[in-house]
XYZ file of C-alpha atoms in Angstrom:
164
model
C 109.468 -127.289 114.550
C 106.696 -125.321 116.729
C 104.361 -127.719 118.736
C 101.357 -128.555 117.641
C 99.045 -125.283 118.551
C 101.854 -123.504 119.655
C 101.824 -119.610 119.067
C 103.773 -116.752 119.190
C 104.069 -116.622 123.135
C 105.066 -120.443 122.948
C 108.170 -119.461 120.233
C 108.999 -116.100 122.699
C 109.026 -117.843 125.882
C 111.124 -120.760 124.178
C 113.453 -117.994 123.482
C 113.761 -116.673 127.173
C 113.922 -120.098 128.145
C 117.311 -120.593 126.449
C 118.958 -117.268 126.718
C 118.341 -116.908 130.137
C 117.645 -120.522 132.524
C 117.861 -118.133 135.870
C 114.468 -116.520 135.222
C 111.008 -117.248 135.529
C 109.413 -116.838 132.565
C 105.725 -118.060 133.508
C 103.904 -115.294 133.905
C 104.675 -114.503 129.781
C 102.551 -117.754 129.263
C 99.351 -115.421 131.062
C 99.845 -112.441 130.669
C 101.636 -111.645 126.901
C 98.816 -114.024 126.097
C 96.620 -111.499 127.283
C 98.517 -108.389 126.368
C 97.732 -109.942 122.584
C 94.806 -110.388 122.658
C 94.071 -107.461 123.965
C 95.844 -105.622 120.724
C 93.431 -107.964 118.247
C 90.371 -106.476 119.752
C 90.633 -103.511 119.827
C 91.983 -104.024 116.109
C 88.487 -105.968 115.865
C 86.427 -103.419 117.957
C 87.942 -100.068 115.843
C 86.548 -102.418 112.094
C 83.129 -103.133 113.562
C 83.428 -99.780 115.104
C 84.292 -97.862 111.696
C 82.064 -99.438 109.650
C 79.611 -97.486 111.401
C 81.491 -93.571 110.944
C 83.193 -94.471 115.245
C 86.050 -93.466 116.299
C 86.509 -96.103 119.840
C 86.375 -93.607 122.409
C 83.270 -92.293 120.307
C 81.907 -95.681 121.391
C 83.299 -95.612 124.565
C 80.936 -92.638 125.004
C 78.289 -92.817 123.842
C 78.056 -97.180 124.864
C 78.289 -95.352 129.116
C 75.477 -93.408 128.107
C 73.101 -95.619 126.222
C 74.523 -97.725 129.485
C 72.891 -96.248 132.412
C 69.401 -96.595 130.264
C 66.417 -93.134 129.765
C 66.727 -90.333 129.429
C 70.575 -92.130 129.150
C 72.642 -88.988 130.303
C 74.963 -88.924 132.945
C 77.517 -86.302 133.863
C 80.340 -85.531 132.070
C 82.151 -86.785 135.658
C 80.525 -89.414 136.077
C 81.838 -89.642 132.106
C 85.738 -90.083 133.706
C 85.248 -92.461 135.106
C 82.668 -94.986 133.421
C 85.914 -94.129 130.399
C 89.121 -94.143 132.526
C 89.621 -90.704 131.126
C 90.439 -87.227 131.879
C 88.366 -84.631 132.635
C 89.941 -82.134 129.468
C 89.455 -85.594 127.613
C 85.476 -85.923 128.367
C 85.845 -81.755 127.486
C 87.079 -82.411 124.369
C 85.332 -85.840 123.680
C 81.858 -84.127 124.359
C 82.222 -81.109 122.216
C 82.847 -83.632 119.424
C 79.696 -85.672 120.107
C 78.131 -82.566 119.883
C 79.355 -81.436 116.951
C 78.329 -85.170 115.152
C 74.994 -84.594 116.933
C 75.561 -87.564 119.177
C 74.934 -86.035 122.441
C 73.823 -82.998 123.493
C 74.561 -80.474 126.689
C 71.923 -80.107 129.574
C 71.758 -78.208 132.520
C 71.602 -80.486 135.960
C 68.061 -79.669 137.269
C 69.971 -80.725 140.982
C 72.528 -78.036 140.074
C 72.621 -75.238 138.578
C 75.924 -74.814 138.306
C 76.494 -78.617 135.840
C 75.504 -80.313 133.168
C 74.428 -83.418 131.919
C 75.466 -85.075 128.797
C 72.505 -86.500 126.566
C 72.507 -89.366 124.296
C 70.340 -87.969 121.036
C 68.409 -90.670 118.951
C 70.835 -90.239 116.491
C 73.969 -91.602 118.355
C 70.912 -94.281 120.014
C 71.483 -94.763 117.226
C 74.936 -95.186 116.072
C 75.563 -97.134 119.224
C 73.397 -99.778 119.238
C 73.922 -100.053 116.018
C 77.834 -100.694 117.256
C 77.275 -102.056 119.200
C 76.023 -105.092 117.514
C 78.236 -105.561 115.313
C 80.809 -105.308 118.240
C 78.457 -107.805 119.495
C 78.473 -110.769 116.427
C 82.659 -109.491 116.121
C 82.845 -110.862 119.646
C 80.810 -113.996 119.383
C 83.085 -115.765 116.543
C 85.895 -114.594 117.839
C 84.861 -116.481 120.769
C 83.191 -119.854 119.450
C 86.418 -122.019 119.229
C 86.058 -121.198 122.620
C 83.081 -124.673 124.549
C 80.573 -122.561 126.728
C 82.244 -124.008 129.674
C 85.645 -123.110 129.056
C 84.309 -119.189 128.246
C 82.427 -119.104 131.767
C 86.202 -120.307 133.166
C 87.235 -117.233 131.041
C 85.875 -114.713 132.354
C 85.683 -116.588 135.579
C 89.446 -116.646 135.878
C 90.256 -113.056 134.126
C 88.503 -111.395 136.148
C 89.697 -112.596 139.852
C 93.107 -111.412 138.009
C 91.044 -107.479 137.302
C 89.536 -107.878 140.554
C 92.960 -107.549 141.467
C 94.115 -104.440 140.521
């Protein structure tokens, strides 16, 4: 029987401790939970975006443009950096978002050979609506934690990510 509040990771860690008592499985206590939480969050985000007829990668590119402020534009290279993708992938993504009317390409006034990718009014409306729903869903997920626990968790995760 599981302890009250136990989760799948508790079961996995206990099994490893029984089967390989010489291994220090303590990292699983944190990182397996982070991994499982990441998968669940990906599913929740996909659901939020699907309600707005967006794929997660579409939201990712459009939100990068939205975050920079007016005129909501970046170079393809900056979008690669912001979205942790490759240049070939970004070219394909820009093409697809252009076809959907969410972004437009325009010449870069500072570089005759370059272009800027700009969020269109339709893209702005779509990304804002998807962001509002995402925040509602994520707030609901975090509602099980008091504010001070959320702040502490955010700080701990920030410190962990900074190591990368």
